[in-house]
Short mmCIF file of C-alpha atoms in Angstrom, two decimals:
data_model
loop_
_atom_site.label_atom_id
_atom_site.label_comp_id
_atom_site.label_asym_id
_atom_site.label_seq_id
_atom_site.Cartn_x
_atom_site.Cartn_y
_atom_site.Cartn_z
CA MET A 1 -22.51 181.64 104.58
CA PHE A 2 -24.67 181.00 107.62
CA LYS A 3 -22.90 179.78 110.81
CA GLY A 4 -24.20 177.02 113.05
CA LYS A 5 -25.72 173.58 112.39
CA TRP A 6 -27.12 172.97 108.94
CA LEU A 7 -29.56 170.35 107.73
CA SER A 8 -28.85 168.58 104.55
CA CYS A 9 -31.12 166.84 102.08
CA THR A 10 -31.29 165.85 98.40
CA TRP A 11 -33.64 166.31 95.55
CA ALA A 12 -34.22 164.40 92.46
CA LEU A 13 -35.47 164.48 88.84
CA ALA A 14 -37.59 161.67 87.42
CA ILE A 15 -36.01 160.37 84.22
CA ALA A 16 -38.80 161.59 82.07
CA GLY A 17 -39.08 165.03 83.76
CA ALA A 18 -38.83 167.13 86.96
CA MET A 19 -40.08 165.65 90.21
CA SER A 20 -40.37 168.02 93.12
CA LEU A 21 -38.73 167.16 96.49
CA SER A 22 -38.89 169.62 99.24
CA ALA A 23 -35.91 170.47 101.35
CA CYS A 24 -35.89 168.96 104.79
CA GLY A 25 -38.53 170.53 107.03
CA GLY A 26 -40.28 172.42 104.24
CA GLY A 27 -39.32 175.47 102.23
CA GLY A 28 -40.34 178.92 101.29
CA GLY A 29 -41.78 181.44 103.80
CA GLY A 30 -38.78 183.70 103.68
CA GLY A 31 -35.24 183.41 104.95
CA THR A 32 -32.23 181.98 103.23
CA GLY A 33 -30.94 178.55 102.35
CA THR A 34 -27.81 177.13 100.55
CA VAL A 35 -27.40 175.31 97.28
CA ASN A 36 -24.29 173.11 96.71
CA ALA A 37 -23.49 172.30 93.09
CA SER A 38 -21.51 169.31 91.93
CA LEU A 39 -20.70 167.54 88.58
CA THR A 40 -20.59 163.83 87.64
CA ASP A 41 -20.42 161.93 84.38
CA ALA A 42 -21.67 158.87 82.47
CA PRO A 43 -18.89 156.77 80.74
CA SER A 44 -17.43 156.82 77.20
CA GLY A 45 -15.92 154.03 75.16
CA THR A 46 -15.04 156.44 72.29
CA TYR A 47 -12.97 159.07 74.16
CA LYS A 48 -9.90 158.80 76.43
CA ASN A 49 -10.51 162.26 77.79
CA VAL A 50 -13.27 164.81 77.53
CA PHE A 51 -12.20 168.17 78.91
CA VAL A 52 -14.64 171.07 79.49
CA THR A 53 -13.98 174.37 81.22
CA VAL A 54 -16.59 175.31 83.74
CA GLU A 55 -17.20 178.96 84.64
CA LYS A 56 -20.39 178.89 86.75
CA VAL A 57 -23.77 177.37 87.57
CA ARG A 58 -26.77 179.53 87.44
CA LEU A 59 -30.18 179.32 89.30
CA ASN A 60 -33.49 180.87 88.67
CA GLN A 61 -36.97 180.40 90.22
CA SER A 62 -38.55 180.91 86.81
CA ALA A 63 -38.53 177.87 84.48
CA ASP A 64 -38.99 180.31 81.43
CA ALA A 65 -36.33 182.85 82.19
CA ASN A 66 -33.91 183.22 79.30
CA GLY A 67 -30.16 183.48 79.88
CA ASN A 68 -30.14 187.25 79.69
CA GLY A 69 -33.29 187.67 81.94
CA SER A 70 -33.55 188.73 85.56
CA GLY A 71 -33.59 186.64 88.70
CA TRP A 72 -30.41 184.73 88.11
CA ILE A 73 -28.24 183.73 91.08
CA ASP A 74 -24.78 182.46 90.13
CA ILE A 75 -22.41 179.91 91.70
CA ALA A 76 -19.26 181.20 90.12
CA LEU A 77 -15.96 179.40 90.35
CA PRO A 78 -13.10 181.66 91.52
CA THR A 79 -11.44 180.99 88.24
CA PRO A 80 -12.73 178.81 85.27
CA GLU A 81 -11.75 175.24 85.97
CA GLN A 82 -10.90 172.64 83.32
CA ILE A 83 -12.34 169.18 84.27
CA ASP A 84 -11.93 165.83 82.59
CA LEU A 85 -15.46 164.45 82.69
CA LEU A 86 -14.30 160.94 82.35
CA THR A 87 -12.71 161.04 85.79
CA LEU A 88 -16.09 161.56 87.34
CA GLN A 89 -17.43 157.95 87.27
CA ASN A 90 -18.04 155.20 89.77
CA GLY A 91 -19.64 157.55 92.29
CA VAL A 92 -16.99 160.27 91.96
CA PHE A 93 -18.22 163.86 91.68
CA LYS A 94 -16.57 167.27 91.48
CA ALA A 95 -17.83 170.07 93.76
CA LEU A 96 -18.33 173.28 91.93
CA GLY A 97 -19.28 175.55 94.83
CA SER A 98 -22.19 176.86 96.88
CA VAL A 99 -24.25 179.92 97.24
CA ASP A 100 -26.80 181.38 99.62
CA VAL A 101 -30.20 181.86 98.05
CA PRO A 102 -33.50 183.23 99.11
CA ALA A 103 -35.75 180.41 100.27
CA GLY A 104 -38.13 179.18 97.63
CA THR A 105 -38.57 176.85 94.67
CA TYR A 106 -35.96 177.06 91.83
CA ASN A 107 -37.19 175.68 88.48
CA GLN A 108 -34.17 176.19 86.26
CA ALA A 109 -30.45 175.73 86.46
CA ARG A 110 -27.80 176.47 83.82
CA LEU A 111 -24.23 175.17 83.33
CA VAL A 112 -21.98 177.83 81.78
CA LEU A 113 -18.79 176.62 80.06
CA ALA A 114 -15.89 178.77 78.81
CA PRO A 115 -15.71 178.97 75.01
CA ASN A 116 -12.68 178.06 72.95
CA THR A 117 -10.92 181.23 72.02
CA ASN A 118 -7.72 182.43 70.24
CA GLN A 119 -6.25 183.03 73.64
CA ASN A 120 -7.49 179.68 75.04
CA PRO A 121 -8.15 177.33 72.05
CA ASN A 122 -8.16 174.18 74.25
CA ALA A 123 -10.82 175.28 76.75
CA ASN A 124 -12.88 172.29 75.63
CA TYR A 125 -11.44 169.31 73.76
CA VAL A 126 -11.49 165.50 73.46
CA VAL A 127 -8.83 162.89 73.17
CA LEU A 128 -9.73 159.83 71.07
CA ALA A 129 -9.31 156.44 72.71
CA SER A 130 -8.34 155.02 69.34
CA ASP A 131 -5.18 156.96 68.51
CA ASN A 132 -4.74 159.59 71.30
CA SER A 133 -5.46 162.36 68.86
CA GLN A 134 -6.74 165.73 70.27
CA HIS A 135 -9.65 167.59 68.79
CA ALA A 136 -11.16 170.97 69.85
CA LEU A 137 -14.85 170.98 70.82
CA THR A 138 -16.74 173.66 69.01
CA THR A 139 -19.43 175.13 71.39
CA PRO A 140 -22.84 176.41 70.35
CA SER A 141 -23.21 180.21 69.90
CA GLY A 142 -25.78 180.32 72.73
CA GLN A 143 -23.58 178.64 75.23
CA GLN A 144 -22.56 181.98 76.82
CA SER A 145 -25.87 181.97 78.72
CA GLY A 146 -25.42 178.27 79.76
CA THR A 147 -27.13 175.04 78.97
CA LYS A 148 -30.59 174.87 80.51
CA ILE A 149 -31.58 172.08 83.03
CA ASN A 150 -35.16 171.87 84.19
CA VAL A 151 -35.43 171.41 88.00
CA SER A 152 -37.97 171.65 90.74
CA MET A 153 -35.78 172.42 93.82
CA ASN A 154 -37.33 173.54 97.04
CA VAL A 155 -34.80 175.37 99.24
CA GLY A 156 -35.97 176.03 102.87
CA ASN A 157 -34.87 178.56 105.34
CA ALA A 158 -31.53 177.65 106.96
CA GLN A 159 -31.29 174.40 104.87
CA THR A 160 -28.83 173.11 102.32
CA VAL A 161 -29.80 171.32 99.07
CA ASP A 162 -27.49 169.43 96.78
CA LEU A 163 -27.59 170.01 93.05
CA LEU A 164 -25.78 167.11 91.27
CA ILE A 165 -25.46 167.71 87.54
CA ASP A 166 -24.88 164.61 85.36
CA PHE A 167 -22.92 165.58 82.28
CA ASP A 168 -23.19 162.80 79.67
CA ALA A 169 -19.90 163.25 77.89
CA ASP A 170 -20.45 160.57 75.27
CA LYS A 171 -23.81 161.81 74.10
CA SER A 172 -22.68 165.42 74.33
CA VAL A 173 -19.83 165.17 71.78
CA VAL A 174 -21.14 164.96 68.18
CA ILE A 175 -19.15 164.62 64.91
CA ALA A 176 -20.49 167.13 62.37
CA GLY A 177 -20.80 165.18 59.23
CA ASN A 178 -19.89 167.74 56.66
CA SER A 179 -17.15 169.61 58.49
CA GLY A 180 -15.66 166.72 60.53
CA GLN A 181 -15.61 169.00 63.55
CA TYR A 182 -16.33 167.79 67.00
CA VAL A 183 -19.23 169.70 68.42
CA LEU A 184 -20.03 170.07 72.06
CA LYS A 185 -23.83 170.00 72.65
CA PRO A 186 -24.16 169.31 76.42
CA VAL A 187 -26.62 166.58 77.47
CA LEU A 188 -27.21 167.47 81.11
CA ARG A 189 -29.72 166.21 83.83
CA ALA A 190 -29.96 166.61 87.54
CA ILE A 191 -29.82 163.45 89.56
CA PRO A 192 -30.25 162.60 93.22
CA LYS A 193 -27.16 162.63 95.40
CA LEU A 194 -27.77 159.61 97.49
CA ALA A 195 -25.60 157.06 99.34
CA ASN A 196 -27.05 154.11 97.49
CA GLY A 197 -26.86 152.10 94.28
CA VAL A 198 -25.23 148.98 92.99
CA LYS A 199 -21.64 147.73 93.00
CA GLY A 200 -19.96 144.69 91.42
CA LYS A 201 -17.10 143.54 89.35
CA VAL A 202 -16.43 142.70 85.71
CA ASP A 203 -13.71 140.09 84.75
CA LEU A 204 -11.54 142.36 82.67
CA THR A 205 -9.71 139.37 81.27
CA THR A 206 -12.94 138.61 79.37
CA VAL A 207 -12.96 142.10 77.76
CA ALA A 208 -11.29 142.30 74.33
CA SER A 209 -7.84 143.89 74.32
CA GLY A 210 -8.05 147.60 73.79
CA GLN A 211 -11.76 147.71 74.56
CA VAL A 212 -13.83 148.77 77.55
CA ALA A 213 -16.96 147.47 79.16
CA THR A 214 -19.92 149.69 79.94
CA VAL A 215 -22.13 148.94 82.90
CA SER A 216 -25.55 150.57 83.29
CA LEU A 217 -28.56 150.48 85.52
CA GLN A 218 -31.73 150.53 83.48
CA ASP A 219 -35.47 150.53 84.17
CA SER A 220 -38.01 148.18 82.58
CA LYS A 221 -38.29 150.29 79.50
CA GLY A 222 -34.54 150.42 78.84
CA VAL A 223 -34.10 153.94 80.18
CA VAL A 224 -30.55 154.31 81.38
CA ILE A 225 -30.61 155.60 84.94
CA ARG A 226 -26.88 155.43 85.60
CA SER A 227 -23.80 154.17 83.70
CA THR A 228 -20.08 153.85 84.26
CA THR A 229 -17.06 151.87 83.19
CA PRO A 230 -15.18 149.64 85.59
CA ASP A 231 -11.95 150.71 87.13
CA SER A 232 -8.58 149.01 86.49
CA ASN A 233 -9.53 146.12 88.82
CA GLY A 234 -12.96 145.67 87.07
CA ALA A 235 -14.91 147.16 90.04
CA PHE A 236 -17.86 149.43 89.30
CA VAL A 237 -20.31 151.58 91.34
CA LEU A 238 -23.59 152.89 90.10
CA SER A 239 -24.53 155.45 92.68
CA GLN A 240 -27.09 158.26 93.20
CA VAL A 241 -30.07 156.20 92.09
CA PRO A 242 -33.80 156.77 92.73
CA ALA A 243 -35.30 153.85 94.67
CA GLY A 244 -36.70 151.18 92.38
CA THR A 245 -36.12 147.81 90.80
CA TYR A 246 -33.61 147.79 87.88
CA ASP A 247 -31.62 145.71 85.47
CA VAL A 248 -27.82 145.81 85.46
CA VAL A 249 -26.62 145.80 81.81
CA VAL A 250 -23.07 145.16 80.74
CA THR A 251 -21.95 145.61 77.13
CA SER A 252 -18.57 145.57 75.38
CA PRO A 253 -17.48 145.50 71.75
CA GLY A 254 -17.34 141.88 70.36
CA LYS A 255 -19.06 140.44 73.43
CA GLU A 256 -22.52 139.11 74.19
CA SER A 257 -24.58 141.46 76.38
CA VAL A 258 -25.14 140.55 80.00
CA VAL A 259 -28.26 141.48 81.93
CA ILE A 260 -28.88 140.96 85.65
CA THR A 261 -32.64 141.42 86.31
CA ASP A 262 -34.63 142.54 89.25
CA VAL A 263 -32.01 144.30 91.30
CA PRO A 264 -33.70 146.21 94.14
CA VAL A 265 -32.37 149.66 95.12
CA THR A 266 -33.61 151.62 98.08
CA SER A 267 -32.84 155.20 98.88
CA ASP A 268 -30.29 154.36 101.56
CA ASN A 269 -28.82 151.02 100.51
CA GLN A 270 -25.97 149.91 98.21
CA ILE A 271 -26.54 146.47 96.65
CA ASP A 272 -23.24 144.45 96.44
CA LEU A 273 -23.58 141.85 93.72
CA ASN A 274 -20.59 139.94 95.17
CA ALA A 275 -21.74 140.28 98.78
CA THR A 276 -21.36 136.56 99.77
CA ALA A 277 -21.16 134.80 96.39
CA ASP A 278 -18.72 135.30 93.47
CA ASN A 279 -20.94 137.11 90.90
CA THR A 280 -18.02 138.62 88.96
CA ILE A 281 -19.41 139.29 85.48
CA LYS A 282 -17.71 137.36 82.74
CA LEU A 283 -18.17 138.25 79.09
CA VAL A 284 -18.56 135.80 76.14
CA THR A 285 -17.15 136.56 72.73
CA SER A 286 -19.67 137.02 69.89
CA THR A 287 -19.72 137.68 66.22
CA THR A 288 -21.12 141.08 65.32
CA ALA A 289 -23.09 142.88 62.70
CA ASN A 290 -23.74 146.53 61.87
CA VAL A 291 -26.82 148.61 62.00
CA THR A 292 -26.42 151.76 59.90
CA GLY A 293 -28.78 154.40 58.56
CA ARG A 294 -29.58 158.01 57.86
CA ILE A 295 -31.92 160.28 59.74
CA THR A 296 -33.58 163.13 57.75
CA ASN A 297 -35.71 165.91 59.16
CA THR A 298 -37.19 168.04 56.39
CA THR A 299 -38.57 170.68 58.75
CA PHE A 300 -35.99 171.04 61.55
CA ASN A 301 -32.26 170.97 61.44
CA SER A 302 -31.93 169.73 64.99
CA ASP A 303 -30.26 166.72 66.59
CA THR A 304 -31.79 163.37 67.50
CA PHE A 305 -31.02 160.34 69.61
CA VAL A 306 -30.94 156.84 68.22
CA GLY A 307 -31.27 153.86 70.58
CA ILE A 308 -30.93 150.16 70.03
CA THR A 309 -33.05 148.02 72.38
CA GLN A 310 -33.79 144.28 72.79
CA THR A 311 -36.65 142.48 74.51
CA LEU A 312 -35.97 140.31 77.53
CA PRO A 313 -37.86 137.14 78.47
CA SER A 314 -39.85 139.10 81.10
CA GLY A 315 -41.18 141.54 78.38
CA ASN A 316 -38.95 144.30 79.62
CA VAL A 317 -36.37 145.79 77.28
CA PHE A 318 -32.79 146.92 77.71
CA THR A 319 -30.77 149.41 75.72
CA ALA A 320 -27.79 147.90 74.05
CA ALA A 321 -26.41 151.18 72.46
CA SER A 322 -27.44 154.71 71.91
CA ASP A 323 -25.97 157.90 70.45
CA GLN A 324 -26.75 161.48 69.53
CA VAL A 325 -26.88 162.21 65.74
CA MET A 326 -26.55 165.38 63.84
CA LEU A 327 -29.61 165.54 61.62
CA SER A 328 -29.67 166.30 57.91
CA GLY A 329 -32.33 168.55 56.29
CA GLY A 330 -33.98 171.64 57.57
CA SER A 331 -33.75 175.22 56.53
CA GLY A 332 -31.60 178.12 57.74
CA SER A 333 -28.29 176.26 58.13
CA THR A 334 -26.03 173.80 56.49
CA PRO A 335 -27.19 170.27 57.08
CA ASP A 336 -25.03 167.64 58.49
CA SER A 337 -24.82 163.98 57.44
CA GLY A 338 -27.54 162.53 59.69
CA ASN A 339 -25.69 159.10 59.41
CA TYR A 340 -25.31 156.73 62.28
CA SER A 341 -23.69 153.32 62.86
CA PHE A 342 -23.71 150.77 65.62
CA THR A 343 -21.86 147.40 65.88
CA LEU A 344 -23.91 144.82 67.88
CA PRO A 345 -23.42 141.22 69.05
CA GLN A 346 -25.23 138.54 67.10
CA GLY A 347 -24.90 136.08 69.98
CA PRO A 348 -27.65 135.70 72.57
CA THR A 349 -27.87 138.04 75.52
CA GLN A 350 -26.95 136.30 78.77
CA VAL A 351 -29.85 136.98 81.27
CA GLY A 352 -29.85 136.03 84.98
CA PRO A 353 -32.05 137.06 88.00
CA TYR A 354 -30.34 138.74 91.08
CA ALA A 355 -30.36 136.57 94.20
CA SER A 356 -31.41 138.36 97.32
CA GLY A 357 -28.33 139.76 99.18
CA GLY A 358 -25.99 138.36 96.49
CA SER A 359 -26.14 135.06 98.45
CA THR A 360 -25.92 132.73 95.55
CA PRO A 361 -24.18 132.73 92.12
CA ILE A 362 -26.21 134.13 89.31
CA THR A 363 -27.30 131.53 86.80
CA TYR A 364 -27.51 133.06 83.27
CA MET A 365 -29.60 131.72 80.37
CA ASP A 366 -29.41 132.60 76.68
CA ASN A 367 -32.14 134.99 75.49
CA THR A 368 -32.64 132.69 72.50
CA THR A 369 -36.03 134.13 71.55
CA TYR A 370 -34.47 137.44 70.63
CA THR A 371 -30.98 136.41 69.46
CA SER A 372 -29.72 138.90 66.96
CA LYS A 373 -33.10 140.76 67.10
CA TYR A 374 -33.17 144.47 68.02
CA THR A 375 -35.42 147.50 67.78
CA VAL A 376 -34.01 150.74 66.43
CA THR A 377 -35.66 153.85 67.74
CA ALA A 378 -35.03 157.47 66.59
CA ASN A 379 -36.35 160.37 68.78
CA SER A 380 -36.34 163.69 67.00
CA SER A 381 -37.42 167.24 67.82
CA PRO A 382 -41.12 167.96 67.29
CA THR A 383 -42.11 167.98 63.66
CA VAL A 384 -45.00 169.60 61.84
CA SER A 385 -46.94 166.39 61.98
CA GLY A 386 -46.19 165.94 65.67
CA THR A 387 -44.25 162.67 65.29
CA THR A 388 -41.17 162.72 67.45
CA SER A 389 -40.33 158.95 67.69
CA LYS A 390 -40.08 156.21 65.06
CA SER A 391 -39.01 152.61 65.43
CA VAL A 392 -38.13 149.67 63.19
CA ASN A 393 -37.26 146.04 64.13
CA VAL A 394 -34.02 144.56 62.64
CA ASP A 395 -32.77 140.93 62.57
CA LEU A 396 -28.95 140.59 62.35
CA THR A 397 -29.04 136.87 61.73
CA PRO A 398 -26.90 136.03 58.73
CA THR A 399 -28.86 134.60 55.69
CA GLY A 400 -28.01 133.26 52.38
CA THR A 401 -28.44 136.71 50.76
CA ASN A 402 -27.08 138.68 53.67
CA THR A 403 -24.13 136.64 54.95
CA THR A 404 -23.01 139.34 57.40
CA GLY A 405 -26.34 140.08 58.99
CA ASP A 406 -25.87 143.84 58.61
CA ALA A 407 -29.10 145.93 58.54
CA VAL A 408 -30.04 149.42 57.38
CA ALA A 409 -32.62 151.56 59.21
CA ASP A 410 -33.39 154.99 57.72
CA PHE A 411 -35.78 157.50 59.33
CA VAL A 412 -37.46 160.51 57.75
CA PHE A 413 -39.27 163.17 59.92
CA ASN A 414 -41.50 165.58 58.12
#
């Protein structure tokens, strides 16, 4: 490591793709800089623990370099370290190490996990929240070279850049429909490491016994920027957030969703929803209905994401639920079920605007226009026809012929 005074700056990824941000004072032009790697996580309501064993983080200036190619620089842990991802929430992150690198732009990172072996069968495993049962996580065969993360990270001479990897545990664990195995398919992204965000509190007495609340920060299209679960006192922190205006979304099984709109976040400011007024979020009990379906891809046997969104009075949408699904169909391997299921509130979403500085109590109104109305969207890998996204609207309002309000939405990709 270099000695002396170091400058530190952060870099970011836009949600839809990489966005370049130079290190402080510019980069390139020879010399050496330093990259610090850390790990954080999104929440899970399904799992009590999600353990992974990290071996190293890899960096490469080439966005196209394969795992066995040249140009790799490793941030290797002294010994592989087992980490419970679900402890890395509410602004907590785990430092993985640092390395000196030639100044320049790095366009790819990889996170390498240790595989489960006969000698170490529990390198990666989950513990279910429902019954405390433990299940090994099967890792893909290509995991030895690491899971790829696209970045655009400019490291300047004698400067330090932070690489914060968000490991979405809930979306990364997939149940294989035919075998019943728990498969680890890491969903990773790089996020800015900033002293900003939103904090608040959920009234846990309004959360159903044995359940958890999920709090997320979403943009106008329902893209989840950050998410977490409240601590034992109901407090939550959504940190490391790109500057912008967002909605705070709170969901919990058997409860109406709550959305606080128009929350402004700057690059160096943390919004406190309870700054001067009591804006503790209280959840209202709701009846529920199920949205189930099957996703089939006749060309590719890859995975897809299914998201459930609802429209707000402003015209924005928010994501009420989402999950990764093992697809059926495709050649060259045994297909998995492709089935999915979500349980959603039939009651109206509670929507209230944020008051500047948290100075007044938030007044909520029922989103009656869209009560029980949702949009189901499936995003698949590219198909022969080029279609990667399909959507269908569902209404979970009970009727004379459908007294539960349950709905079915199947998707076929060709």
